[in-house]
Short mmCIF file of C-alpha atoms and ligand atoms in Angstrom, two decimals:
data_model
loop_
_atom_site.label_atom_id
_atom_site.label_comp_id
_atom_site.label_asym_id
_atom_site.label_seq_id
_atom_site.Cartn_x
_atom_site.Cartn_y
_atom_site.Cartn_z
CA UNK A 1 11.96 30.02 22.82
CA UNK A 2 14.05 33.13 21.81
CA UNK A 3 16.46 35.01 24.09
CA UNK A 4 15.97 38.62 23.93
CA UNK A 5 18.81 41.51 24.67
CA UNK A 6 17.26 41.12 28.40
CA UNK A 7 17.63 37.69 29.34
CA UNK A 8 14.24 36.92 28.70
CA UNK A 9 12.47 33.92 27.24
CA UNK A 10 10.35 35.37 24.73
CA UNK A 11 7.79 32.40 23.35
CA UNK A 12 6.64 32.85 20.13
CA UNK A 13 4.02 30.94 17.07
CA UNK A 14 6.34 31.60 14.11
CA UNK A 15 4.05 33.36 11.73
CA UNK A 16 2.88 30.24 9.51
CA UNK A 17 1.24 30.58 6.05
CA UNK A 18 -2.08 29.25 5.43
CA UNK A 19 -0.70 25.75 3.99
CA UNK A 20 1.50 24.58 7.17
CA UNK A 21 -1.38 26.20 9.47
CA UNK A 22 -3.65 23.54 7.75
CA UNK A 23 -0.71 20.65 7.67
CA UNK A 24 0.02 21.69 11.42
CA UNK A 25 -3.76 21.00 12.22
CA UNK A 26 -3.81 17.62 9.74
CA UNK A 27 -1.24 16.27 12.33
CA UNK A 28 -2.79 16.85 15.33
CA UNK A 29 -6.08 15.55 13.60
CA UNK A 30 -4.21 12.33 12.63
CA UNK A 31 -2.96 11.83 16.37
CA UNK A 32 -6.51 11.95 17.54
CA UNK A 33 -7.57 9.47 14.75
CA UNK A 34 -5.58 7.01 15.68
CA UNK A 35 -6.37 7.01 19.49
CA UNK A 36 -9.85 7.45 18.96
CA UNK A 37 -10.65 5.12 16.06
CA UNK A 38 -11.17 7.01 13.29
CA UNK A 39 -9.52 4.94 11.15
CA UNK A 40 -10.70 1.63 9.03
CA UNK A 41 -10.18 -0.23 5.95
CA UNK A 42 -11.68 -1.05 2.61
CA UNK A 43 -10.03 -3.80 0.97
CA UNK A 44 -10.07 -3.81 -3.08
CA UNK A 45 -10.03 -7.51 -4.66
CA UNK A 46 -7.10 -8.98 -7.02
CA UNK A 47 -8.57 -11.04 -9.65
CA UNK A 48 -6.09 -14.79 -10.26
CA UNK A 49 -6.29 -14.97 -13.76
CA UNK A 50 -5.61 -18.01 -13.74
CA UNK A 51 -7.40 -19.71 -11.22
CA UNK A 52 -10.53 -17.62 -12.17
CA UNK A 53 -11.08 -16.00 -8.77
CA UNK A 54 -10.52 -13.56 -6.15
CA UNK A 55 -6.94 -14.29 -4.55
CA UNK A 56 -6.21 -11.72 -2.50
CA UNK A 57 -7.57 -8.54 -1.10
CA UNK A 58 -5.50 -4.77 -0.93
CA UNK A 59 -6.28 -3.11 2.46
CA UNK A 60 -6.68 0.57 1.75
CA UNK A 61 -6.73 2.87 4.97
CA UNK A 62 -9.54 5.29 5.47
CA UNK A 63 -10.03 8.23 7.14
CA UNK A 64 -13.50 9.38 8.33
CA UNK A 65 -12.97 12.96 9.77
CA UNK A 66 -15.16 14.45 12.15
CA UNK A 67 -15.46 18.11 10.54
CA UNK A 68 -13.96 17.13 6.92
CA UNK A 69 -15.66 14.15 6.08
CA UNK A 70 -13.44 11.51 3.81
CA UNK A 71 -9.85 12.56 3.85
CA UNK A 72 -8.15 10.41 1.29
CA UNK A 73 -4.57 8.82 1.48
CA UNK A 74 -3.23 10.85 -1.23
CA UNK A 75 -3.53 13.85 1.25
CA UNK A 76 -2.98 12.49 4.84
CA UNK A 77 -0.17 9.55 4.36
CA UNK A 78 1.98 12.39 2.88
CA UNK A 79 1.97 14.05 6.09
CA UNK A 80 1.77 10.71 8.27
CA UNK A 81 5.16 10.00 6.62
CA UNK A 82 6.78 13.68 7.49
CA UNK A 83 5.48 13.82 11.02
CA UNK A 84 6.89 10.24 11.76
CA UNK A 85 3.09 9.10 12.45
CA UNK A 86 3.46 6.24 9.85
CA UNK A 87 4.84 3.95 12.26
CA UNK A 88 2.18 4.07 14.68
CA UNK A 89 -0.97 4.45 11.99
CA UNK A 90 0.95 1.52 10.18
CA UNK A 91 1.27 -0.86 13.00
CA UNK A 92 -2.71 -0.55 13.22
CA UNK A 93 -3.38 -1.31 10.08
CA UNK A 94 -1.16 -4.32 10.36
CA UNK A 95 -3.01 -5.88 13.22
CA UNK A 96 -6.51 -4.73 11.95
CA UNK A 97 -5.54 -6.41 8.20
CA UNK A 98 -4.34 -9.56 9.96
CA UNK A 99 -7.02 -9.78 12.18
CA UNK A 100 -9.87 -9.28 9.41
CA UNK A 101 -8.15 -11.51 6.98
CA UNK A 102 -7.93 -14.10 9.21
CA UNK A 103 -11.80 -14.49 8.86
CA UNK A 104 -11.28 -15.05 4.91
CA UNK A 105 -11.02 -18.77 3.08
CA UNK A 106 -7.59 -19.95 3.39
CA UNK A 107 -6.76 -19.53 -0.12
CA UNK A 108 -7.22 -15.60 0.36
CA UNK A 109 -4.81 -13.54 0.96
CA UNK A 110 -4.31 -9.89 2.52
CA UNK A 111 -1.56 -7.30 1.20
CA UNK A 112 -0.85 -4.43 2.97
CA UNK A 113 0.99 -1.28 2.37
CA UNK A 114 3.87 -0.57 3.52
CA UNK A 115 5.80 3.07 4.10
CA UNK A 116 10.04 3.57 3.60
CA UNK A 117 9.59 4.62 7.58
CA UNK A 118 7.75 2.44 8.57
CA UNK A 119 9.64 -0.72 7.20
CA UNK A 120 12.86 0.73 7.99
CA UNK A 121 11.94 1.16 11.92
CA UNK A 122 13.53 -1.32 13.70
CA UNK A 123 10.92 -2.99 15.18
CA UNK A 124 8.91 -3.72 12.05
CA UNK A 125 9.56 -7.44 11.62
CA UNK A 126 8.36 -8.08 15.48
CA UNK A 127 5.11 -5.81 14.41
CA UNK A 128 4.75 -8.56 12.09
CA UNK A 129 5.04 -11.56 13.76
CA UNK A 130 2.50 -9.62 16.17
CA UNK A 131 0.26 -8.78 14.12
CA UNK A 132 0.06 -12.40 12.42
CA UNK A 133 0.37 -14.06 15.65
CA UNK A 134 -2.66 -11.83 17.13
CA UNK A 135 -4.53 -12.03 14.47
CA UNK A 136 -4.16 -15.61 13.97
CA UNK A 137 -3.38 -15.10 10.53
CA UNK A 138 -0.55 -17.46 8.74
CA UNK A 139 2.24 -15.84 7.35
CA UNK A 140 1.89 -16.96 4.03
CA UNK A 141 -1.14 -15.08 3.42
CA UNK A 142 0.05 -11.38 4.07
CA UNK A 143 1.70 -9.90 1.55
CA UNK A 144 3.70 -6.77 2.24
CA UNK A 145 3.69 -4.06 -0.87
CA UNK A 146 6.96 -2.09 -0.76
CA UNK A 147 7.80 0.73 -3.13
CA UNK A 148 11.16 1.11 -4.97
CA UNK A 149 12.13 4.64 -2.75
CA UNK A 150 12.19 1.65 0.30
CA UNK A 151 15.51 1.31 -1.27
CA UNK A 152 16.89 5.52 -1.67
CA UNK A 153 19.00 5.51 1.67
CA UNK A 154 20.74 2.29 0.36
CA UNK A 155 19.55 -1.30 0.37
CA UNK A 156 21.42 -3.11 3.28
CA UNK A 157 19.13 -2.84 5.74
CA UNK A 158 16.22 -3.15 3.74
CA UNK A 159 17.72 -6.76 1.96
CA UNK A 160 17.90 -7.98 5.93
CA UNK A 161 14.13 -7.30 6.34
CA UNK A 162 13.42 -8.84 3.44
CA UNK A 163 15.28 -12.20 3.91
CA UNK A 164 13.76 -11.84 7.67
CA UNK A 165 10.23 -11.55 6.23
CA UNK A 166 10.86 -14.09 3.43
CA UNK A 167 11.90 -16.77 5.71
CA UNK A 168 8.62 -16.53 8.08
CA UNK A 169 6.88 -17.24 5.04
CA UNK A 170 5.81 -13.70 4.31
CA UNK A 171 5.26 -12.51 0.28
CA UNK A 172 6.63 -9.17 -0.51
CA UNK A 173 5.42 -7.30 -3.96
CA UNK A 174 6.90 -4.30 -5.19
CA UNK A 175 4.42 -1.55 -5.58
CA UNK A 176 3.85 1.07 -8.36
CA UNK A 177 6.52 -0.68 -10.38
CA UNK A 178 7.91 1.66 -13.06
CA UNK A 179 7.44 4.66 -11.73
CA UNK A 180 10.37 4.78 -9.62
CA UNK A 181 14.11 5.26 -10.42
CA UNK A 182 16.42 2.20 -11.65
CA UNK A 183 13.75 0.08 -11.02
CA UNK A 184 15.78 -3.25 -12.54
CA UNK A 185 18.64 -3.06 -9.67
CA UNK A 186 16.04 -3.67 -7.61
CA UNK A 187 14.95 -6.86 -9.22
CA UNK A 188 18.15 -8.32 -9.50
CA UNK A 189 18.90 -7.54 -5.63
CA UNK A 190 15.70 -9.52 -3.89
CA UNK A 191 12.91 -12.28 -5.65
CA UNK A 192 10.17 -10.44 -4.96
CA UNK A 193 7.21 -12.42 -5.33
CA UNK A 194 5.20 -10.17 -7.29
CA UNK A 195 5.43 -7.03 -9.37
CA UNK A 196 2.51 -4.58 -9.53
CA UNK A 197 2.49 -2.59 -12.67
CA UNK A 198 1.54 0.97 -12.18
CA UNK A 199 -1.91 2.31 -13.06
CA UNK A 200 0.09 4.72 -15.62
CA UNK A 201 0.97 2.11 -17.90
CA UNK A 202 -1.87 0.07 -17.48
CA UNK A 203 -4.36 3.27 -18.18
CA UNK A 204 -3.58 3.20 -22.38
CA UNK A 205 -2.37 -0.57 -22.35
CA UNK A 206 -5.34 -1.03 -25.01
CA UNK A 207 -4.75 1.73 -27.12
CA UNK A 208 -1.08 3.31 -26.94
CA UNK A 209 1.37 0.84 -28.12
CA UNK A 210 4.39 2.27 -26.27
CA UNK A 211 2.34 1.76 -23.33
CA UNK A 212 1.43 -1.75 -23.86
CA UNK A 213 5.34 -2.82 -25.15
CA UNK A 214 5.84 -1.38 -21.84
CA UNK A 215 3.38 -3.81 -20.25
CA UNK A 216 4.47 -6.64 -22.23
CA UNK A 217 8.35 -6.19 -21.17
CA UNK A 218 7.51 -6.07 -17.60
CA UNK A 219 5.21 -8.93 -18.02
CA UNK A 220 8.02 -11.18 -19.67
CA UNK A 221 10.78 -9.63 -17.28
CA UNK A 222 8.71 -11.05 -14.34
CA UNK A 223 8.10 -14.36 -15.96
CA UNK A 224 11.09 -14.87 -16.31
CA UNK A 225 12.38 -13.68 -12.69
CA UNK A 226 9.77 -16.00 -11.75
CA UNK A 227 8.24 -13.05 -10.24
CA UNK A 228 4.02 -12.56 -10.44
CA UNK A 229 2.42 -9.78 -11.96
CA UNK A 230 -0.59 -7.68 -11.03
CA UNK A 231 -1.82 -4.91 -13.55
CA UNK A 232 -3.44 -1.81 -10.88
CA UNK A 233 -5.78 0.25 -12.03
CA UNK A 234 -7.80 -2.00 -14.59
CA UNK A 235 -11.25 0.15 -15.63
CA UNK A 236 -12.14 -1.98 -18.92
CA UNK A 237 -13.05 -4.45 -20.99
CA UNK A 238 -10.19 -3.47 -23.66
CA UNK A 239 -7.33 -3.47 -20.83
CA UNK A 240 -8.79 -6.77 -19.27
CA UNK A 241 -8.45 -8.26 -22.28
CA UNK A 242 -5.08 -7.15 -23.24
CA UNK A 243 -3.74 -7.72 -20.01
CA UNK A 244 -5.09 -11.20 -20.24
CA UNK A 245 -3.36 -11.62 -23.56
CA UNK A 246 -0.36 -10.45 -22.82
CA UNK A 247 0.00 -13.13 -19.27
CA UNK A 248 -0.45 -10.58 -16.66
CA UNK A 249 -0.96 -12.99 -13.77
CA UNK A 250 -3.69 -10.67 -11.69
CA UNK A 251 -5.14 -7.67 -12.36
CA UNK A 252 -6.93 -5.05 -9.68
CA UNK A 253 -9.09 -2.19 -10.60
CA UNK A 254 -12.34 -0.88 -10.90
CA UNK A 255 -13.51 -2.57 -13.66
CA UNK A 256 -13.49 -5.62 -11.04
CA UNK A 257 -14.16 -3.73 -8.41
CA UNK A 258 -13.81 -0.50 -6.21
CA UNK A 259 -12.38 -1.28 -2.73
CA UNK A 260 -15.07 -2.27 -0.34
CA UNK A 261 -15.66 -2.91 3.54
CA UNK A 262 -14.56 -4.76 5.13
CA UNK A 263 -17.77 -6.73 6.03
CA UNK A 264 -18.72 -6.97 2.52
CA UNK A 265 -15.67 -8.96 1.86
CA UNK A 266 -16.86 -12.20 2.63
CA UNK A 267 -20.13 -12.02 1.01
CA UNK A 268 -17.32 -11.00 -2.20
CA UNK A 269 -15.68 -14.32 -2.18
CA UNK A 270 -18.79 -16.32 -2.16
CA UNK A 271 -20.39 -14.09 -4.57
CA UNK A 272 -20.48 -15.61 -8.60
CA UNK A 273 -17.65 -13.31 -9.70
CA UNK A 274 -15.46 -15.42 -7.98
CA UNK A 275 -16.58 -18.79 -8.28
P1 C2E B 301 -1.67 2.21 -4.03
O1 C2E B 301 -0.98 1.35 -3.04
O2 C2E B 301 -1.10 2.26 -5.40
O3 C2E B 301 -3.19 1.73 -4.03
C1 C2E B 301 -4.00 1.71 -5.18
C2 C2E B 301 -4.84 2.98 -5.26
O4 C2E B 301 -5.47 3.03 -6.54
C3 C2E B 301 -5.97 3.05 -4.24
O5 C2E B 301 -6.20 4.43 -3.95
C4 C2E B 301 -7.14 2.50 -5.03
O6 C2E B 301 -8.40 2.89 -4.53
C5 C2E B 301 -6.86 3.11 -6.38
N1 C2E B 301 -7.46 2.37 -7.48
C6 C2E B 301 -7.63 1.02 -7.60
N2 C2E B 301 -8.19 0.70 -8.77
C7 C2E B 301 -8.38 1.84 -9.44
C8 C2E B 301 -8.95 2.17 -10.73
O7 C2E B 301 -9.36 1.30 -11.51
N3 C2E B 301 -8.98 3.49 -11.07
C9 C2E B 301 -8.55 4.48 -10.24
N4 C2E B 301 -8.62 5.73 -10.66
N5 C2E B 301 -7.99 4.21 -9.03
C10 C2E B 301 -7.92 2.92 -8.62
P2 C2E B 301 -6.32 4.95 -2.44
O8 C2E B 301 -7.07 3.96 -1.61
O9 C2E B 301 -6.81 6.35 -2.50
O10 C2E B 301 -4.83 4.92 -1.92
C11 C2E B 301 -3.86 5.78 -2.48
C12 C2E B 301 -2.48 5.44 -1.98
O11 C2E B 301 -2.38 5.69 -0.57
C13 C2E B 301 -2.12 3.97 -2.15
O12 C2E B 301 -1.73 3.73 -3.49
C14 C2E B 301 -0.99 3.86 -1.15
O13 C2E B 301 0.20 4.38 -1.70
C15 C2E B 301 -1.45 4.78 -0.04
N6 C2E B 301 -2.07 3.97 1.02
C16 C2E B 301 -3.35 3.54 1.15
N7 C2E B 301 -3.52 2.81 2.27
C17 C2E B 301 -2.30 2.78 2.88
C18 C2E B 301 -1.81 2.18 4.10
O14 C2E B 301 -2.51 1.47 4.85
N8 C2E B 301 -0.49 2.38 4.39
C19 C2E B 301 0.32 3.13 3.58
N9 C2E B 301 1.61 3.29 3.93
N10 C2E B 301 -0.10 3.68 2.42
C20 C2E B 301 -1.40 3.51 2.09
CA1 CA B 302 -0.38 -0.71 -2.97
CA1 CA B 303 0.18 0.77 -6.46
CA1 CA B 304 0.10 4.36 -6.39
#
């Protein structure tokens, strides 16, 4: 409202350009998707290495529009984040991962993605223990994926979460690792359980050799943090095999396999790719 020379409240729509007309709408659209269930996720597999199958699944939120169709992440967690909507869209997927991973073998885990906002909102550990205790889901198979910018308005809070989390027996990995700013500090200020290299390095791992001395320094770095390592983004044979060479503990892409429903996931596990 805007006082004129009268004394009158004047309301007015500021004039907005084009862009925040459509970012305005994109919020009100998300509001509506969350109380009326447009939302779901498709979970993308994590291939052990090691242990020659499946060991954990990445829940990947998806957003069936009414007018727009498919609305991917890239575009609508953006403005999620800004609007403060996170929080709310991220406690669902919490409950809805633990509650559809609880159906999986035993030896299967779930990771879920995590936003800066959402982690550092004050009720996020008891939206854990929730959503595990709900879902009927033990602790020790959810993993939480955190990015390095978790960490840009200073760590102290954050390290308390991640003791809290640690000690119910949740796994935390650190997401898109590299791409970040002074990614070591991090390392040295919380044992993360797992490091996920970013699709950037991994994408000329076969063929660039700055890119896979890259690779091979965060793969020994973790080792010897005692830190796991996935490799995202994995579309080959040549990358596989590098990968595999060079100790990467896991590796997630579509080579293995695009993320799927999350019905399809059981028939996944059983299936011979991961026998
Ligand atoms: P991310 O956490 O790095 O997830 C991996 C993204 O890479 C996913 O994109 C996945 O579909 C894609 N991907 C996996 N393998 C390959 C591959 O071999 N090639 C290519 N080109 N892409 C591959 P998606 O599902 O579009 O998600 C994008 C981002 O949106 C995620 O990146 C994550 O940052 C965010 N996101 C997705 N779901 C959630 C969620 O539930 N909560 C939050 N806070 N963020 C989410
Ligand atoms: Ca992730
Ligand atoms: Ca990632
Ligand atoms: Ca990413």
């Amino acid at each position: 409202a805007k006082q004129d020379g009268r004394g009158v409240f004047r309301f007015f729509e500021p004039a907005l350009d084009a862009a925040a007309r459509r970012r305005r709408q994109l919020e009100l659209d998300l509001r509506e998707a969350l109380f009326t269930g447009q939302f779901r996720l498709n979970y993308q597999p994590i291939f052990d290495l090691a242990r020659d199958r499946i060991g954990c699944f990445e829940a990947l939120l998806r957003w069936q529009h009414p007018s727009r169709g498919n609305i991917p992440p890239a575009e609508f967690i953006p403005v999620a984040e800004e609007t403060g909507l996170i929080v709310a869209i991220g406690e669902w997927v919490m409950h809805e991962a633990c509650r559809q991973a609880a159906a999986w073998p035993a030896h299967v885990r779930v990771a879920v993605n995590v936003s800066p906002l959402q982690f550092r909102n004050s009720g996020f550990s008891n939206i854990i223990v929730q959503a595990l205790t709900r879902g009927g889901l033990s602790a020790d198979r959810l993993e939480v994926e955190i990015t390095e910018s978790v960490f840009l308005d200073g760590e102290n809070g954050v390290l308390q979460v991640l003791h809290q989390l640690r000690a119910m027996g949740v796994r935390i990995a650190l997401d898109d690792f590299g791409t970040g700013y002074s990614s070591l500090s991090y390392l040295r200020s919380f044992p993360f359980d797992k490091i996920k290299i970013d699709k950037s390095f991994v994408d000329l791992v076969a063929q660039d050799p700055s890119s896979a001395a890259i690779v091979h320094a965060i793969v020994d770095l973790a080792r010897a943090l005692k830190m796991e390592t996935t490799a995202e983004g994995v579309e080959d044979r040549d990358q596989l095999n590098e990968l595999r060479d060079q100790g990467c503990s896991s590796i997630q892409g579509f080579w293995f396999s695009r993320p799927i429903e999350g019905d399809a996931v059981l028939a996944m596990i059983a299936g011979p790719m991961s026998a």
